[in-house]
C-alpha cells in the first residue's frame, strides 16, 4: 500500500519534530551511523533554536498586545465618561437654561439633532481634543465653561498614551508573526530535506526498517485506504496537497 509522509502542519508539531529529529540525529552520529548530511544537521540545530525563539516571541507579543488592549479600553472608557459628562452639561444648559444651541459646536456637537457617538478609540480622542480646545473658545464667545480642564487633560493624556502603546504592541506582534512565518517556511523546507536525507541513507534497508527508523526521527506516515499494496513512498509536498512523484522503495 502506498504511504504518504504526514508533515507537521502546526507550530507545536513543527517544534516537536525538530527536537525529536535533532536528538535522534545526534545519537545516531555519536554511534557512528550518521544519517543526515552535515549541512542538514547544522541547519537543524540552528533552525530549532531560531524557530523556538520566534514562537516564544509571538506568544509574548500576543500577551503584550492583549494587555495593551485592555489598558487602552480602560483608558478609553474613562475618557468617554469625561466626554459624556461635558456633553451632558452642555445639552442640559441648552435645553433647560435657554443657552443658545450654538454653544454645542464648541464641544463637537451638532446644533440640532442627536449626539453622534464615536465608534473607535481614535474617534473618542478626537472628540476629547475638540472639547479641550473648544471650551476656552466657548468662554471667549461668552458662554460658561462646561468642564474642568485640570481633571480632563490627564484622562485625555492617559487615553492617548494607552492608544500609542496599543499601536506599538500591535506592530511588535505583526513583526513577530512575520518572522515566525518566514521561519515556518524554512522549517518546512528543512523537514523535507531531512526526509530526503533519510531516504538516501536508508535506501539499501528493508522497507519496514526504513519506516521504523524514520519514525524515530519524528516522521509520520499515512496509509491511504483502497490503494494497492506496494512499497512506494509518496511525499506530501505541502502538508495538505500531495506531490504524487514516487521516490525510492519506501512504504
PDB file of C-alpha atoms in Angstrom:
ATOM      1  CA  UNK A   1       0.000   0.000   0.000  1.00  0.00           C
ATOM      2  CA  UNK A   2       1.248   3.480  -0.896  1.00  0.00           C
ATOM      3  CA  UNK A   3       2.439   5.567   2.031  1.00  0.00           C
ATOM      4  CA  UNK A   4       2.352   9.334   2.444  1.00  0.00           C
ATOM      5  CA  UNK A   5       4.578  11.290   4.792  1.00  0.00           C
ATOM      6  CA  UNK A   6       2.475  13.496   7.041  1.00  0.00           C
ATOM      7  CA  UNK A   7       4.483  16.647   7.544  1.00  0.00           C
ATOM      8  CA  UNK A   8       3.775  18.916  10.524  1.00  0.00           C
ATOM      9  CA  UNK A   9       1.007  21.424   9.845  1.00  0.00           C
ATOM     10  CA  UNK A  10       1.130  23.495  13.033  1.00  0.00           C
ATOM     11  CA  UNK A  11       3.899  25.153  15.011  1.00  0.00           C
ATOM     12  CA  UNK A  12       3.641  22.831  18.001  1.00  0.00           C
ATOM     13  CA  UNK A  13       4.165  19.795  15.785  1.00  0.00           C
ATOM     14  CA  UNK A  14       6.937  21.524  13.849  1.00  0.00           C
ATOM     15  CA  UNK A  15       8.829  22.255  17.051  1.00  0.00           C
ATOM     16  CA  UNK A  16       8.295  18.725  18.377  1.00  0.00           C
ATOM     17  CA  UNK A  17       9.565  17.254  15.109  1.00  0.00           C
ATOM     18  CA  UNK A  18      12.704  19.407  15.102  1.00  0.00           C
ATOM     19  CA  UNK A  19      13.513  18.466  18.687  1.00  0.00           C
ATOM     20  CA  UNK A  20      12.997  14.758  18.034  1.00  0.00           C
ATOM     21  CA  UNK A  21      14.926  14.778  14.775  1.00  0.00           C
ATOM     22  CA  UNK A  22      17.887  16.605  16.313  1.00  0.00           C
ATOM     23  CA  UNK A  23      18.060  14.332  19.369  1.00  0.00           C
ATOM     24  CA  UNK A  24      17.940  11.144  17.276  1.00  0.00           C
ATOM     25  CA  UNK A  25      20.349  12.501  14.649  1.00  0.00           C
ATOM     26  CA  UNK A  26      22.878  13.412  17.321  1.00  0.00           C
ATOM     27  CA  UNK A  27      22.523   9.983  18.898  1.00  0.00           C
ATOM     28  CA  UNK A  28      22.990   8.237  15.571  1.00  0.00           C
ATOM     29  CA  UNK A  29      26.007  10.404  14.865  1.00  0.00           C
ATOM     30  CA  UNK A  30      27.582   9.558  18.229  1.00  0.00           C
ATOM     31  CA  UNK A  31      27.092   5.854  17.448  1.00  0.00           C
ATOM     32  CA  UNK A  32      28.968   6.257  14.172  1.00  0.00           C
ATOM     33  CA  UNK A  33      25.957   5.946  11.895  1.00  0.00           C
ATOM     34  CA  UNK A  34      25.198   9.474  10.679  1.00  0.00           C
ATOM     35  CA  UNK A  35      22.048   9.537   8.572  1.00  0.00           C
ATOM     36  CA  UNK A  36      21.750  13.252   7.899  1.00  0.00           C
ATOM     37  CA  UNK A  37      24.137  15.377   5.887  1.00  0.00           C
ATOM     38  CA  UNK A  38      26.297  17.699   7.995  1.00  0.00           C
ATOM     39  CA  UNK A  39      24.694  20.703   6.326  1.00  0.00           C
ATOM     40  CA  UNK A  40      21.284  19.366   7.337  1.00  0.00           C
ATOM     41  CA  UNK A  41      22.482  18.772  10.895  1.00  0.00           C
ATOM     42  CA  UNK A  42      23.800  22.322  11.142  1.00  0.00           C
ATOM     43  CA  UNK A  43      20.553  23.756   9.796  1.00  0.00           C
ATOM     44  CA  UNK A  44      18.538  21.536  12.124  1.00  0.00           C
ATOM     45  CA  UNK A  45      20.311  22.811  15.224  1.00  0.00           C
ATOM     46  CA  UNK A  46      20.159  26.472  14.215  1.00  0.00           C
ATOM     47  CA  UNK A  47      16.568  26.406  12.967  1.00  0.00           C
ATOM     48  CA  UNK A  48      15.350  24.607  16.063  1.00  0.00           C
ATOM     49  CA  UNK A  49      16.701  27.403  18.241  1.00  0.00           C
ATOM     50  CA  UNK A  50      15.516  30.164  15.900  1.00  0.00           C
ATOM     51  CA  UNK A  51      12.034  28.675  15.494  1.00  0.00           C
ATOM     52  CA  UNK A  52      11.606  28.102  19.229  1.00  0.00           C
ATOM     53  CA  UNK A  53      12.678  31.684  19.919  1.00  0.00           C
ATOM     54  CA  UNK A  54      10.374  33.103  17.237  1.00  0.00           C
ATOM     55  CA  UNK A  55       7.462  31.078  18.564  1.00  0.00           C
ATOM     56  CA  UNK A  56       8.067  32.351  22.091  1.00  0.00           C
ATOM     57  CA  UNK A  57       8.350  35.894  20.736  1.00  0.00           C
ATOM     58  CA  UNK A  58       4.911  35.586  19.164  1.00  0.00           C
ATOM     59  CA  UNK A  59       3.436  34.204  22.372  1.00  0.00           C
ATOM     60  CA  UNK A  60       4.919  37.074  24.373  1.00  0.00           C
ATOM     61  CA  UNK A  61       3.882  39.647  21.764  1.00  0.00           C
ATOM     62  CA  UNK A  62       0.310  38.343  21.829  1.00  0.00           C
ATOM     63  CA  UNK A  63       0.251  38.605  25.616  1.00  0.00           C
ATOM     64  CA  UNK A  64       1.652  42.146  25.487  1.00  0.00           C
ATOM     65  CA  UNK A  65      -0.896  43.140  22.848  1.00  0.00           C
ATOM     66  CA  UNK A  66      -3.720  41.704  24.933  1.00  0.00           C
ATOM     67  CA  UNK A  67      -2.591  43.664  27.982  1.00  0.00           C
ATOM     68  CA  UNK A  68      -2.196  46.840  25.930  1.00  0.00           C
ATOM     69  CA  UNK A  69      -5.691  46.418  24.509  1.00  0.00           C
ATOM     70  CA  UNK A  70      -7.165  46.010  27.983  1.00  0.00           C
ATOM     71  CA  UNK A  71      -5.334  49.140  29.151  1.00  0.00           C
ATOM     72  CA  UNK A  72      -6.458  51.097  26.085  1.00  0.00           C
ATOM     73  CA  UNK A  73     -10.071  50.037  26.567  1.00  0.00           C
ATOM     74  CA  UNK A  74      -9.959  51.008  30.238  1.00  0.00           C
ATOM     75  CA  UNK A  75      -8.445  54.407  29.465  1.00  0.00           C
ATOM     76  CA  UNK A  76     -10.961  54.951  26.683  1.00  0.00           C
ATOM     77  CA  UNK A  77     -13.883  54.180  28.964  1.00  0.00           C
ATOM     78  CA  UNK A  78     -12.590  56.759  31.437  1.00  0.00           C
ATOM     79  CA  UNK A  79     -12.266  59.272  28.603  1.00  0.00           C
ATOM     80  CA  UNK A  80     -15.769  58.511  27.359  1.00  0.00           C
ATOM     81  CA  UNK A  81     -17.110  59.186  30.835  1.00  0.00           C
ATOM     82  CA  UNK A  82     -15.462  62.614  30.868  1.00  0.00           C
ATOM     83  CA  UNK A  83     -16.688  63.456  27.377  1.00  0.00           C
ATOM     84  CA  UNK A  84     -20.243  62.368  28.145  1.00  0.00           C
ATOM     85  CA  UNK A  85     -20.163  64.413  31.338  1.00  0.00           C
ATOM     86  CA  UNK A  86     -19.251  67.555  29.396  1.00  0.00           C
ATOM     87  CA  UNK A  87     -21.840  66.846  26.718  1.00  0.00           C
ATOM     88  CA  UNK A  88     -24.479  66.274  29.356  1.00  0.00           C
ATOM     89  CA  UNK A  89     -23.687  69.645  30.934  1.00  0.00           C
ATOM     90  CA  UNK A  90     -23.811  71.464  27.598  1.00  0.00           C
ATOM     91  CA  UNK A  91     -27.038  69.784  26.483  1.00  0.00           C
ATOM     92  CA  UNK A  92     -28.697  70.453  29.850  1.00  0.00           C
ATOM     93  CA  UNK A  93     -27.864  74.146  29.617  1.00  0.00           C
ATOM     94  CA  UNK A  94     -29.267  74.356  26.091  1.00  0.00           C
ATOM     95  CA  UNK A  95     -32.445  72.511  26.984  1.00  0.00           C
ATOM     96  CA  UNK A  96     -33.205  73.837  30.454  1.00  0.00           C
ATOM     97  CA  UNK A  97     -31.362  77.142  30.770  1.00  0.00           C
ATOM     98  CA  UNK A  98     -32.137  78.554  27.361  1.00  0.00           C
ATOM     99  CA  UNK A  99     -28.460  78.772  26.322  1.00  0.00           C
ATOM    100  CA  UNK A 100     -28.035  79.128  22.564  1.00  0.00           C
ATOM    101  CA  UNK A 101     -27.553  75.807  20.768  1.00  0.00           C
ATOM    102  CA  UNK A 102     -24.536  77.429  19.097  1.00  0.00           C
ATOM    103  CA  UNK A 103     -22.539  76.507  22.207  1.00  0.00           C
ATOM    104  CA  UNK A 104     -22.802  72.850  21.271  1.00  0.00           C
ATOM    105  CA  UNK A 105     -20.484  73.320  18.275  1.00  0.00           C
ATOM    106  CA  UNK A 106     -17.577  74.197  20.576  1.00  0.00           C
ATOM    107  CA  UNK A 107     -17.812  70.725  22.098  1.00  0.00           C
ATOM    108  CA  UNK A 108     -18.025  68.634  18.940  1.00  0.00           C
ATOM    109  CA  UNK A 109     -21.819  68.501  18.940  1.00  0.00           C
ATOM    110  CA  UNK A 110     -24.250  69.445  16.175  1.00  0.00           C
ATOM    111  CA  UNK A 111     -26.503  72.412  16.928  1.00  0.00           C
ATOM    112  CA  UNK A 112     -29.534  70.240  16.181  1.00  0.00           C
ATOM    113  CA  UNK A 113     -30.118  66.516  16.140  1.00  0.00           C
ATOM    114  CA  UNK A 114     -28.867  63.560  18.155  1.00  0.00           C
ATOM    115  CA  UNK A 115     -25.386  63.299  19.603  1.00  0.00           C
ATOM    116  CA  UNK A 116     -23.037  61.388  17.241  1.00  0.00           C
ATOM    117  CA  UNK A 117     -21.082  58.950  19.378  1.00  0.00           C
ATOM    118  CA  UNK A 118     -17.657  57.834  18.052  1.00  0.00           C
ATOM    119  CA  UNK A 119     -17.179  54.167  17.216  1.00  0.00           C
ATOM    120  CA  UNK A 120     -13.421  53.938  17.764  1.00  0.00           C
ATOM    121  CA  UNK A 121     -10.821  54.839  20.377  1.00  0.00           C
ATOM    122  CA  UNK A 122      -9.279  57.343  17.983  1.00  0.00           C
ATOM    123  CA  UNK A 123     -12.713  58.896  17.446  1.00  0.00           C
ATOM    124  CA  UNK A 124     -13.180  59.487  21.170  1.00  0.00           C
ATOM    125  CA  UNK A 125      -9.711  61.016  21.372  1.00  0.00           C
ATOM    126  CA  UNK A 126     -10.553  63.396  18.536  1.00  0.00           C
ATOM    127  CA  UNK A 127     -13.761  64.462  20.278  1.00  0.00           C
ATOM    128  CA  UNK A 128     -11.940  64.930  23.590  1.00  0.00           C
ATOM    129  CA  UNK A 129      -9.330  67.108  21.901  1.00  0.00           C
ATOM    130  CA  UNK A 130     -12.110  69.163  20.326  1.00  0.00           C
ATOM    131  CA  UNK A 131     -13.717  69.648  23.735  1.00  0.00           C
ATOM    132  CA  UNK A 132     -10.427  70.664  25.328  1.00  0.00           C
ATOM    133  CA  UNK A 133      -9.758  73.189  22.583  1.00  0.00           C
ATOM    134  CA  UNK A 134     -13.373  74.319  22.270  1.00  0.00           C
ATOM    135  CA  UNK A 135     -14.112  75.076  25.920  1.00  0.00           C
ATOM    136  CA  UNK A 136     -11.894  78.199  26.124  1.00  0.00           C
ATOM    137  CA  UNK A 137     -13.287  79.289  22.763  1.00  0.00           C
ATOM    138  CA  UNK A 138     -16.783  78.952  24.175  1.00  0.00           C
ATOM    139  CA  UNK A 139     -15.778  81.061  27.160  1.00  0.00           C
ATOM    140  CA  UNK A 140     -14.360  83.720  24.814  1.00  0.00           C
ATOM    141  CA  UNK A 141     -17.693  83.683  22.960  1.00  0.00           C
ATOM    142  CA  UNK A 142     -19.475  84.499  26.203  1.00  0.00           C
ATOM    143  CA  UNK A 143     -20.561  81.052  27.342  1.00  0.00           C
ATOM    144  CA  UNK A 144     -19.852  79.485  30.712  1.00  0.00           C
ATOM    145  CA  UNK A 145     -17.142  76.824  30.870  1.00  0.00           C
ATOM    146  CA  UNK A 146     -18.564  73.300  30.812  1.00  0.00           C
ATOM    147  CA  UNK A 147     -15.545  71.369  32.030  1.00  0.00           C
ATOM    148  CA  UNK A 148     -12.658  71.154  34.467  1.00  0.00           C
ATOM    149  CA  UNK A 149      -9.639  71.180  32.169  1.00  0.00           C
ATOM    150  CA  UNK A 150      -7.332  70.217  35.031  1.00  0.00           C
ATOM    151  CA  UNK A 151      -9.252  66.982  35.540  1.00  0.00           C
ATOM    152  CA  UNK A 152      -9.963  66.403  31.845  1.00  0.00           C
ATOM    153  CA  UNK A 153      -6.420  66.724  30.476  1.00  0.00           C
ATOM    154  CA  UNK A 154      -4.839  63.820  32.433  1.00  0.00           C
ATOM    155  CA  UNK A 155      -7.607  61.468  31.332  1.00  0.00           C
ATOM    156  CA  UNK A 156      -7.095  62.514  27.727  1.00  0.00           C
ATOM    157  CA  UNK A 157      -3.319  62.092  28.039  1.00  0.00           C
ATOM    158  CA  UNK A 158      -3.728  58.627  29.532  1.00  0.00           C
ATOM    159  CA  UNK A 159      -6.040  57.554  26.737  1.00  0.00           C
ATOM    160  CA  UNK A 160      -3.583  58.833  24.131  1.00  0.00           C
ATOM    161  CA  UNK A 161      -0.643  57.113  25.826  1.00  0.00           C
ATOM    162  CA  UNK A 162      -2.567  53.854  26.059  1.00  0.00           C
ATOM    163  CA  UNK A 163      -3.585  54.050  22.402  1.00  0.00           C
ATOM    164  CA  UNK A 164       0.019  54.696  21.343  1.00  0.00           C
ATOM    165  CA  UNK A 165       1.148  51.731  23.424  1.00  0.00           C
ATOM    166  CA  UNK A 166      -1.514  49.569  21.786  1.00  0.00           C
ATOM    167  CA  UNK A 167      -0.320  50.592  18.325  1.00  0.00           C
ATOM    168  CA  UNK A 168       3.253  49.748  19.301  1.00  0.00           C
ATOM    169  CA  UNK A 169       2.235  46.365  20.714  1.00  0.00           C
ATOM    170  CA  UNK A 170       0.261  45.618  17.561  1.00  0.00           C
ATOM    171  CA  UNK A 171       3.261  46.443  15.394  1.00  0.00           C
ATOM    172  CA  UNK A 172       5.520  44.262  17.549  1.00  0.00           C
ATOM    173  CA  UNK A 173       3.060  41.391  17.191  1.00  0.00           C
ATOM    174  CA  UNK A 174       2.919  41.785  13.426  1.00  0.00           C
ATOM    175  CA  UNK A 175       6.710  41.763  13.163  1.00  0.00           C
ATOM    176  CA  UNK A 176       6.962  38.695  15.408  1.00  0.00           C
ATOM    177  CA  UNK A 177       4.309  36.903  13.361  1.00  0.00           C
ATOM    178  CA  UNK A 178       6.078  37.833  10.134  1.00  0.00           C
ATOM    179  CA  UNK A 179       9.373  36.485  11.445  1.00  0.00           C
ATOM    180  CA  UNK A 180       7.706  33.260  12.558  1.00  0.00           C
ATOM    181  CA  UNK A 181       6.005  32.873   9.186  1.00  0.00           C
ATOM    182  CA  UNK A 182       9.368  33.213   7.437  1.00  0.00           C
ATOM    183  CA  UNK A 183      10.958  30.633   9.719  1.00  0.00           C
ATOM    184  CA  UNK A 184       7.927  28.370   9.326  1.00  0.00           C
ATOM    185  CA  UNK A 185       8.558  28.137   5.588  1.00  0.00           C
ATOM    186  CA  UNK A 186      12.235  27.463   6.235  1.00  0.00           C
ATOM    187  CA  UNK A 187      11.408  24.728   8.751  1.00  0.00           C
ATOM    188  CA  UNK A 188       9.027  23.100   6.285  1.00  0.00           C
ATOM    189  CA  UNK A 189      11.774  23.003   3.665  1.00  0.00           C
ATOM    190  CA  UNK A 190      14.189  21.560   6.216  1.00  0.00           C
ATOM    191  CA  UNK A 191      11.676  18.892   7.234  1.00  0.00           C
ATOM    192  CA  UNK A 192      11.501  17.690   3.654  1.00  0.00           C
ATOM    193  CA  UNK A 193      15.270  17.761   3.381  1.00  0.00           C
ATOM    194  CA  UNK A 194      15.517  15.544   6.473  1.00  0.00           C
ATOM    195  CA  UNK A 195      13.117  13.079   4.884  1.00  0.00           C
ATOM    196  CA  UNK A 196      15.186  13.106   1.700  1.00  0.00           C
ATOM    197  CA  UNK A 197      18.424  12.546   3.637  1.00  0.00           C
ATOM    198  CA  UNK A 198      16.882   9.594   5.419  1.00  0.00           C
ATOM    199  CA  UNK A 199      15.521   8.165   2.194  1.00  0.00           C
ATOM    200  CA  UNK A 200      19.009   8.250   0.744  1.00  0.00           C
ATOM    201  CA  UNK A 201      20.775   6.957   3.862  1.00  0.00           C
ATOM    202  CA  UNK A 202      18.349   4.058   4.231  1.00  0.00           C
ATOM    203  CA  UNK A 203      17.986   3.206   0.564  1.00  0.00           C
ATOM    204  CA  UNK A 204      19.526  -0.251   0.983  1.00  0.00           C
ATOM    205  CA  UNK A 205      17.432  -1.199   4.018  1.00  0.00           C
ATOM    206  CA  UNK A 206      14.190  -3.166   4.012  1.00  0.00           C
ATOM    207  CA  UNK A 207      11.097  -1.001   3.633  1.00  0.00           C
ATOM    208  CA  UNK A 208       9.780  -1.887   7.083  1.00  0.00           C
ATOM    209  CA  UNK A 209      13.099  -0.948   8.712  1.00  0.00           C
ATOM    210  CA  UNK A 210      13.190   2.305   6.760  1.00  0.00           C
ATOM    211  CA  UNK A 211       9.793   3.268   8.155  1.00  0.00           C
ATOM    212  CA  UNK A 212      10.764   2.250  11.665  1.00  0.00           C
ATOM    213  CA  UNK A 213      13.936   4.347  11.630  1.00  0.00           C
ATOM    214  CA  UNK A 214      12.255   7.330  10.036  1.00  0.00           C
ATOM    215  CA  UNK A 215       9.560   7.228  12.702  1.00  0.00           C
ATOM    216  CA  UNK A 216      12.225   7.536  15.384  1.00  0.00           C
ATOM    217  CA  UNK A 217      13.125  10.859  13.752  1.00  0.00           C
ATOM    218  CA  UNK A 218       9.550  12.015  14.213  1.00  0.00           C
ATOM    219  CA  UNK A 219       8.326  11.306  10.695  1.00  0.00           C
ATOM    220  CA  UNK A 220       4.730  10.107  10.465  1.00  0.00           C
ATOM    221  CA  UNK A 221       3.134   8.103   7.698  1.00  0.00           C
ATOM    222  CA  UNK A 222      -0.402   7.759   6.427  1.00  0.00           C
ATOM    223  CA  UNK A 223      -1.854   4.628   4.918  1.00  0.00           C
ATOM    224  CA  UNK A 224      -4.341   5.516   2.216  1.00  0.00           C
ATOM    225  CA  UNK A 225      -7.316   3.137   2.155  1.00  0.00           C
ATOM    226  CA  UNK A 226      -8.056   1.398  -1.099  1.00  0.00           C
ATOM    227  CA  UNK A 227      -4.541   1.691  -2.511  1.00  0.00           C
ATOM    228  CA  UNK A 228      -2.741  -1.319  -3.923  1.00  0.00           C
ATOM    229  CA  UNK A 229      -0.188  -2.992  -1.673  1.00  0.00           C
ATOM    230  CA  UNK A 230       3.284  -1.841  -2.743  1.00  0.00           C
ATOM    231  CA  UNK A 231       6.469  -0.364  -1.415  1.00  0.00           C
ATOM    232  CA  UNK A 232       6.166   3.142  -2.844  1.00  0.00           C
ATOM    233  CA  UNK A 233       6.569   6.203  -0.617  1.00  0.00           C
ATOM    234  CA  UNK A 234       4.791   9.340  -1.772  1.00  0.00           C
ATOM    235  CA  UNK A 235       5.947  12.587  -0.209  1.00  0.00           C
ATOM    236  CA  UNK A 236       3.333  15.126   0.822  1.00  0.00           C
ATOM    237  CA  UNK A 237       4.887  18.255  -0.656  1.00  0.00           C
ATOM    238  CA  UNK A 238       2.800  20.903   1.073  1.00  0.00           C
ATOM    239  CA  UNK A 239       1.294  19.387   4.178  1.00  0.00           C
ATOM    240  CA  UNK A 240      -2.154  19.439   2.573  1.00  0.00           C
ATOM    241  CA  UNK A 241      -1.854  18.802  -1.152  1.00  0.00           C
ATOM    242  CA  UNK A 242       0.241  15.851  -2.292  1.00  0.00           C
ATOM    243  CA  UNK A 243       3.006  15.554  -4.820  1.00  0.00           C
ATOM    244  CA  UNK A 244       2.478  12.061  -6.240  1.00  0.00           C
ATOM    245  CA  UNK A 245       6.028  11.710  -7.575  1.00  0.00           C
ATOM    246  CA  UNK A 246       7.335   8.376  -6.361  1.00  0.00           C
ATOM    247  CA  UNK A 247      10.683   8.013  -4.665  1.00  0.00           C
ATOM    248  CA  UNK A 248      12.813   5.017  -3.702  1.00  0.00           C
ATOM    249  CA  UNK A 249      11.179   1.848  -2.486  1.00  0.00           C
ATOM    250  CA  UNK A 250       9.908   3.010   0.899  1.00  0.00           C
ATOM    251  CA  UNK A 251       6.498   2.499   2.499  1.00  0.00           C
TER     252      UNK A 251
END
